[in-house]
Amino acid sequence: MGFIVRKEGTRYSIDHESPFFKTFTERIHFSTEEALTINQVLNSVLDNSPQVRHLREKLSSLYDFNVLARHGVDDHIARNLSVLYKAIQGERVVILREYSSPNSNDVRDRIVEPYLFLAENNEVRCYEISSKQNKTFKLSRMKSVELLDLLWSNKAAHVPFFVDLFHFSGESRYPIKIILGQLATSLLIEEIPSAETQLSLCDDGRHILETDVCSFKGVGRFVMGLYDDIEIVGSPEFKEYMKARVKDLTQKFSE
């Protein structure tokens, strides 16, 4: 039928190089070599704008991690990323060798079940078997990653982890609804282009943003800076949070 089927561990996937896809995406399709070149360019620039981050994430979701990981920017992180990718695909357990933790101020091995990449693939969300908790680990703090011949046994405990529009992350989400004037709308789209899909136009020309956030801090910073062009509606918890922040700010500058 024109599809190339790949098997990795217990998972099957359709290869993006399949002839079926090429028949109607030939002009916009990138070969692996072309994707690697684009990835090298993106990782060689200092620009960390939302647009560049989006392109990096898009390439990572469309093309083989094992190829894109070897971009030459940091061989240490690339090796860790490649092993972790195999572990997630095959639902395998790994050992994070000599992981350096600033929180506990120690260096030791961690036996974990990795299940989700975060922060442009610089972090990985894992279930740590010894503590029975889901934790986030930075790839740069691992000396190496060892793939074990053990399958996950705690998959039900892998709690979803979310990242909101304002780049705050967490296991919980809170709904907010705000009305933005023209200036606030323009600045939001400039800072966070993906927010445009969650905006709806009001009859008076303003826009409504309805979204879920992992923390009120990110959206709170945005609202605080443009308070005269933003109205909070239908979000009582967020409104109380903002009242408390304004009160704290008033007290701080009145001393």
mmCIF file of C-alpha atoms in Angstrom:
data_model
loop_
_atom_site.group_PDB
_atom_site.id
_atom_site.type_symbol
_atom_site.label_atom_id
_atom_site.label_comp_id
_atom_site.label_asym_id
_atom_site.label_seq_id
_atom_site.Cartn_x
_atom_site.Cartn_y
_atom_site.Cartn_z
ATOM 1 C CA MET A 1 0.000 0.000 0.000
ATOM 2 C CA GLY A 2 3.054 2.255 -0.017
ATOM 3 C CA PHE A 3 3.790 2.272 3.714
ATOM 4 C CA ILE A 4 7.076 1.295 5.360
ATOM 5 C CA VAL A 5 6.432 -0.223 8.810
ATOM 6 C CA ARG A 6 9.174 -0.011 11.450
ATOM 7 C CA LYS A 7 9.422 -2.035 14.652
ATOM 8 C CA GLU A 8 11.347 -0.925 17.743
ATOM 9 C CA GLY A 9 10.895 -3.155 20.779
ATOM 10 C CA THR A 10 7.161 -3.755 21.129
ATOM 11 C CA ARG A 11 6.184 -0.626 19.168
ATOM 12 C CA TYR A 12 5.307 -0.305 15.497
ATOM 13 C CA SER A 13 5.328 2.932 13.494
ATOM 14 C CA ILE A 14 4.959 4.098 9.910
ATOM 15 C CA ASP A 15 8.187 5.543 8.504
ATOM 16 C CA HIS A 16 7.976 9.155 7.283
ATOM 17 C CA GLU A 17 10.026 8.042 4.244
ATOM 18 C CA SER A 18 7.105 5.887 3.032
ATOM 19 C CA PRO A 19 6.282 6.290 -0.691
ATOM 20 C CA PHE A 20 2.623 7.004 0.192
ATOM 21 C CA PHE A 21 3.592 10.228 1.995
ATOM 22 C CA LYS A 22 6.100 11.274 -0.634
ATOM 23 C CA THR A 23 3.442 11.274 -3.378
ATOM 24 C CA PHE A 24 1.723 14.332 -1.902
ATOM 25 C CA THR A 25 4.456 15.879 0.289
ATOM 26 C CA GLU A 26 7.394 15.723 -2.111
ATOM 27 C CA ARG A 27 7.836 19.496 -2.262
ATOM 28 C CA ILE A 28 7.627 20.046 1.512
ATOM 29 C CA HIS A 29 9.195 16.772 2.675
ATOM 30 C CA PHE A 30 12.742 16.726 4.075
ATOM 31 C CA SER A 31 15.016 13.726 3.802
ATOM 32 C CA THR A 32 16.839 12.633 6.959
ATOM 33 C CA GLU A 33 19.988 14.346 5.683
ATOM 34 C CA GLU A 34 18.091 17.592 5.031
ATOM 35 C CA ALA A 35 16.444 17.429 8.464
ATOM 36 C CA LEU A 36 19.860 16.891 10.051
ATOM 37 C CA THR A 37 21.245 19.955 8.250
ATOM 38 C CA ILE A 38 18.334 22.117 9.387
ATOM 39 C CA ASN A 39 18.708 20.802 12.919
ATOM 40 C CA GLN A 40 22.432 21.651 12.926
ATOM 41 C CA VAL A 41 21.668 25.202 11.814
ATOM 42 C CA LEU A 42 18.984 25.665 14.474
ATOM 43 C CA ASN A 43 21.270 24.375 17.216
ATOM 44 C CA SER A 44 24.199 26.514 16.098
ATOM 45 C CA VAL A 45 22.397 29.837 16.532
ATOM 46 C CA LEU A 46 22.029 31.637 19.854
ATOM 47 C CA ASP A 47 18.454 32.677 19.088
ATOM 48 C CA ASN A 48 16.087 31.064 21.610
ATOM 49 C CA SER A 49 12.918 32.805 20.444
ATOM 50 C CA PRO A 50 9.550 30.977 20.531
ATOM 51 C CA GLN A 51 9.710 30.542 16.750
ATOM 52 C CA VAL A 52 13.119 28.821 16.864
ATOM 53 C CA ARG A 53 12.091 26.649 19.826
ATOM 54 C CA HIS A 54 8.960 25.628 17.916
ATOM 55 C CA LEU A 55 11.014 24.612 14.873
ATOM 56 C CA ARG A 56 13.346 22.508 17.031
ATOM 57 C CA GLU A 57 10.389 20.774 18.719
ATOM 58 C CA LYS A 58 8.688 20.198 15.357
ATOM 59 C CA LEU A 59 11.771 18.544 13.877
ATOM 60 C CA SER A 60 12.132 16.368 16.991
ATOM 61 C CA SER A 61 8.539 15.168 16.663
ATOM 62 C CA LEU A 62 8.798 14.410 12.924
ATOM 63 C CA TYR A 63 12.230 12.854 12.557
ATOM 64 C CA ASP A 64 14.315 10.151 14.185
ATOM 65 C CA PHE A 65 15.681 11.157 17.609
ATOM 66 C CA ASN A 66 18.712 8.928 17.098
ATOM 67 C CA VAL A 67 19.738 10.971 14.061
ATOM 68 C CA LEU A 68 18.823 14.439 15.306
ATOM 69 C CA ALA A 69 20.436 13.793 18.682
ATOM 70 C CA ARG A 70 23.798 13.484 16.955
ATOM 71 C CA HIS A 71 23.905 17.122 15.979
ATOM 72 C CA GLY A 72 27.435 17.638 17.333
ATOM 73 C CA VAL A 73 26.560 20.484 19.689
ATOM 74 C CA ASP A 74 27.037 18.393 22.839
ATOM 75 C CA ASP A 75 28.053 14.764 22.390
ATOM 76 C CA HIS A 76 27.492 14.010 26.085
ATOM 77 C CA ILE A 77 23.838 15.129 26.013
ATOM 78 C CA ALA A 78 23.337 13.531 22.581
ATOM 79 C CA ARG A 79 24.438 10.114 23.895
ATOM 80 C CA ASN A 80 22.151 10.369 26.918
ATOM 81 C CA LEU A 81 19.260 11.507 24.737
ATOM 82 C CA SER A 82 19.697 8.610 22.326
ATOM 83 C CA VAL A 83 19.642 5.955 25.078
ATOM 84 C CA LEU A 84 16.667 7.568 26.828
ATOM 85 C CA TYR A 85 14.782 7.718 23.547
ATOM 86 C CA LYS A 86 15.272 3.967 23.068
ATOM 87 C CA ALA A 87 14.121 3.367 26.641
ATOM 88 C CA ILE A 88 10.917 5.367 26.186
ATOM 89 C CA GLN A 89 10.139 3.722 22.855
ATOM 90 C CA GLY A 90 10.703 0.244 24.267
ATOM 91 C CA GLU A 91 9.244 1.002 27.739
ATOM 92 C CA ARG A 92 12.524 -0.007 29.381
ATOM 93 C CA VAL A 93 14.175 0.794 32.720
ATOM 94 C CA VAL A 94 17.474 2.713 32.786
ATOM 95 C CA ILE A 95 20.186 3.665 35.262
ATOM 96 C CA LEU A 96 21.158 7.335 35.342
ATOM 97 C CA ARG A 97 24.834 6.938 36.229
ATOM 98 C CA GLU A 98 26.311 9.426 38.725
ATOM 99 C CA TYR A 99 23.421 11.856 38.546
ATOM 100 C CA SER A 100 24.343 15.150 40.224
ATOM 101 C CA SER A 101 21.438 16.630 42.189
ATOM 102 C CA PRO A 102 21.714 20.207 43.513
ATOM 103 C CA ASN A 103 18.619 19.688 45.688
ATOM 104 C CA SER A 104 20.026 16.789 47.731
ATOM 105 C CA ASN A 105 23.648 17.861 47.101
ATOM 106 C CA ASP A 106 24.759 14.337 46.197
ATOM 107 C CA VAL A 107 25.948 12.292 43.235
ATOM 108 C CA ARG A 108 24.553 8.780 42.846
ATOM 109 C CA ASP A 109 22.966 6.329 40.438
ATOM 110 C CA ARG A 110 19.210 6.538 39.872
ATOM 111 C CA ILE A 111 17.120 3.616 38.599
ATOM 112 C CA VAL A 112 14.161 5.072 36.729
ATOM 113 C CA GLU A 113 11.455 4.518 34.143
ATOM 114 C CA PRO A 114 11.757 7.441 31.666
ATOM 115 C CA TYR A 115 8.528 8.341 29.886
ATOM 116 C CA LEU A 116 8.509 11.957 28.675
ATOM 117 C CA PHE A 117 10.998 14.516 27.299
ATOM 118 C CA LEU A 118 10.705 18.138 28.446
ATOM 119 C CA ALA A 119 12.340 21.554 27.899
ATOM 120 C CA GLU A 120 13.367 21.018 24.269
ATOM 121 C CA ASN A 121 14.667 17.535 25.173
ATOM 122 C CA ASN A 122 17.098 18.874 27.798
ATOM 123 C CA GLU A 123 15.107 17.212 30.592
ATOM 124 C CA VAL A 124 13.296 13.910 30.991
ATOM 125 C CA ARG A 125 10.371 13.001 33.219
ATOM 126 C CA CYS A 126 10.882 9.672 35.001
ATOM 127 C CA TYR A 127 9.356 7.440 37.641
ATOM 128 C CA GLU A 128 12.090 6.803 40.219
ATOM 129 C CA ILE A 129 11.717 3.273 41.551
ATOM 130 C CA SER A 130 13.408 3.801 44.946
ATOM 131 C CA SER A 131 11.360 6.846 45.969
ATOM 132 C CA LYS A 132 8.208 5.799 44.071
ATOM 133 C CA GLN A 133 7.875 9.344 42.749
ATOM 134 C CA ASN A 134 7.777 11.039 39.357
ATOM 135 C CA LYS A 135 10.728 13.410 38.982
ATOM 136 C CA THR A 136 12.359 15.586 36.332
ATOM 137 C CA PHE A 137 16.034 14.954 35.525
ATOM 138 C CA LYS A 138 18.388 17.124 33.460
ATOM 139 C CA LEU A 139 20.338 15.268 30.766
ATOM 140 C CA SER A 140 23.434 17.396 31.385
ATOM 141 C CA ARG A 141 23.680 16.163 35.000
ATOM 142 C CA MET A 142 23.888 12.490 34.024
ATOM 143 C CA LYS A 143 27.371 11.087 33.499
ATOM 144 C CA SER A 144 25.839 8.357 31.339
ATOM 145 C CA VAL A 145 22.631 6.377 30.831
ATOM 146 C CA GLU A 146 22.570 2.574 30.935
ATOM 147 C CA LEU A 147 19.695 0.716 29.295
ATOM 148 C CA LEU A 148 18.549 -2.289 31.348
ATOM 149 C CA ASP A 149 16.856 -5.441 30.091
ATOM 150 C CA LEU A 150 13.823 -4.674 32.260
ATOM 151 C CA LEU A 151 10.411 -3.443 31.150
ATOM 152 C CA TRP A 152 8.400 -0.811 33.016
ATOM 153 C CA SER A 153 6.418 -2.205 35.953
ATOM 154 C CA ASN A 154 4.955 1.096 37.201
ATOM 155 C CA LYS A 155 3.335 2.505 34.073
ATOM 156 C CA ALA A 156 0.098 3.321 35.922
ATOM 157 C CA ALA A 157 2.079 5.659 38.187
ATOM 158 C CA HIS A 158 3.454 7.712 35.281
ATOM 159 C CA VAL A 159 1.491 10.911 35.869
ATOM 160 C CA PRO A 160 1.042 13.168 32.820
ATOM 161 C CA PHE A 161 3.202 16.293 32.924
ATOM 162 C CA PHE A 162 2.056 19.485 31.267
ATOM 163 C CA VAL A 163 3.696 22.671 29.995
ATOM 164 C CA ASP A 164 1.422 25.699 29.641
ATOM 165 C CA LEU A 165 1.532 28.594 27.184
ATOM 166 C CA PHE A 166 3.693 30.615 29.548
ATOM 167 C CA HIS A 167 6.317 27.842 29.833
ATOM 168 C CA PHE A 168 5.448 26.764 33.386
ATOM 169 C CA SER A 169 5.119 23.033 33.984
ATOM 170 C CA GLY A 170 3.458 20.696 36.464
ATOM 171 C CA GLU A 171 1.158 17.733 37.010
ATOM 172 C CA SER A 172 -1.920 19.910 37.660
ATOM 173 C CA ARG A 173 -3.680 22.460 35.463
ATOM 174 C CA TYR A 174 -5.950 25.393 36.300
ATOM 175 C CA PRO A 175 -8.401 27.051 33.889
ATOM 176 C CA ILE A 176 -8.145 30.793 33.266
ATOM 177 C CA LYS A 177 -10.145 33.190 31.117
ATOM 178 C CA ILE A 178 -8.947 36.715 30.341
ATOM 179 C CA ILE A 179 -10.025 39.421 27.883
ATOM 180 C CA LEU A 180 -7.179 41.168 26.083
ATOM 181 C CA GLY A 181 -7.118 44.519 24.334
ATOM 182 C CA GLN A 182 -5.303 45.109 21.067
ATOM 183 C CA LEU A 183 -1.895 45.783 22.658
ATOM 184 C CA ALA A 184 -2.052 42.789 24.997
ATOM 185 C CA THR A 185 -3.191 40.534 22.146
ATOM 186 C CA SER A 186 -0.364 41.656 19.867
ATOM 187 C CA LEU A 187 2.305 41.225 22.544
ATOM 188 C CA LEU A 188 0.973 37.794 23.526
ATOM 189 C CA ILE A 189 1.141 36.527 19.927
ATOM 190 C CA GLU A 190 4.628 38.004 19.474
ATOM 191 C CA GLU A 191 5.921 36.302 22.641
ATOM 192 C CA ILE A 192 3.917 33.077 22.267
ATOM 193 C CA PRO A 193 2.787 32.459 18.646
ATOM 194 C CA SER A 194 0.988 29.221 19.599
ATOM 195 C CA ALA A 195 -1.427 31.257 21.765
ATOM 196 C CA GLU A 196 -3.183 32.467 18.622
ATOM 197 C CA THR A 197 -5.059 29.159 18.305
ATOM 198 C CA GLN A 198 -6.591 29.682 21.765
ATOM 199 C CA LEU A 199 -7.830 33.232 21.146
ATOM 200 C CA SER A 200 -11.380 34.093 20.117
ATOM 201 C CA LEU A 201 -12.592 37.489 18.876
ATOM 202 C CA CYS A 202 -15.128 39.511 20.880
ATOM 203 C CA ASP A 203 -17.769 41.777 19.327
ATOM 204 C CA ASP A 204 -15.917 44.873 20.580
ATOM 205 C CA GLY A 205 -12.651 43.900 18.864
ATOM 206 C CA ARG A 206 -10.927 42.520 21.960
ATOM 207 C CA HIS A 207 -9.891 38.869 22.295
ATOM 208 C CA ILE A 208 -10.662 36.191 24.861
ATOM 209 C CA LEU A 209 -7.943 33.781 25.948
ATOM 210 C CA GLU A 210 -9.211 30.569 27.528
ATOM 211 C CA THR A 211 -6.503 28.112 28.485
ATOM 212 C CA ASP A 212 -5.205 25.885 31.271
ATOM 213 C CA VAL A 213 -2.065 26.869 33.170
ATOM 214 C CA CYS A 214 0.205 24.881 35.457
ATOM 215 C CA SER A 215 0.966 27.922 37.596
ATOM 216 C CA PHE A 216 -0.513 31.392 37.973
ATOM 217 C CA LYS A 217 3.010 32.866 38.023
ATOM 218 C CA GLY A 218 3.574 32.882 34.260
ATOM 219 C CA VAL A 219 0.223 34.310 33.213
ATOM 220 C CA GLY A 220 0.281 36.549 36.307
ATOM 221 C CA ARG A 221 3.517 38.186 35.136
ATOM 222 C CA PHE A 222 1.910 38.857 31.753
ATOM 223 C CA VAL A 223 -1.282 40.303 33.253
ATOM 224 C CA MET A 224 0.627 42.428 35.785
ATOM 225 C CA GLY A 225 2.635 44.086 33.044
ATOM 226 C CA LEU A 226 -0.455 44.925 30.969
ATOM 227 C CA TYR A 227 -3.092 45.233 33.694
ATOM 228 C CA ASP A 228 -4.726 48.274 32.037
ATOM 229 C CA ASP A 229 -5.380 46.294 28.844
ATOM 230 C CA ILE A 230 -6.484 42.975 30.378
ATOM 231 C CA GLU A 231 -9.631 41.896 32.220
ATOM 232 C CA ILE A 232 -9.902 38.676 34.259
ATOM 233 C CA VAL A 233 -13.270 36.935 33.847
ATOM 234 C CA GLY A 234 -14.595 33.596 35.036
ATOM 235 C CA SER A 235 -11.380 32.738 36.910
ATOM 236 C CA PRO A 236 -12.009 33.405 40.638
ATOM 237 C CA GLU A 237 -8.865 31.592 41.837
ATOM 238 C CA PHE A 238 -6.668 33.508 39.423
ATOM 239 C CA LYS A 239 -8.352 36.798 40.382
ATOM 240 C CA GLU A 240 -7.651 36.147 44.081
ATOM 241 C CA TYR A 241 -4.048 35.275 43.237
ATOM 242 C CA MET A 242 -3.623 38.592 41.415
ATOM 243 C CA LYS A 243 -5.217 40.537 44.286
ATOM 244 C CA ALA A 244 -2.714 38.977 46.700
ATOM 245 C CA ARG A 245 0.210 39.820 44.420
ATOM 246 C CA VAL A 246 -0.942 43.441 44.037
ATOM 247 C CA LYS A 247 -1.285 43.709 47.824
ATOM 248 C CA ASP A 248 2.224 42.311 48.341
ATOM 249 C CA LEU A 249 3.618 44.696 45.722
ATOM 250 C CA THR A 250 1.887 47.708 47.313
ATOM 251 C CA GLN A 251 3.265 46.826 50.754
ATOM 252 C CA LYS A 252 6.758 46.264 49.382
ATOM 253 C CA PHE A 253 6.999 49.699 47.767
ATOM 254 C CA SER A 254 5.235 51.553 50.569
ATOM 255 C CA GLU A 255 7.939 50.683 53.111
#
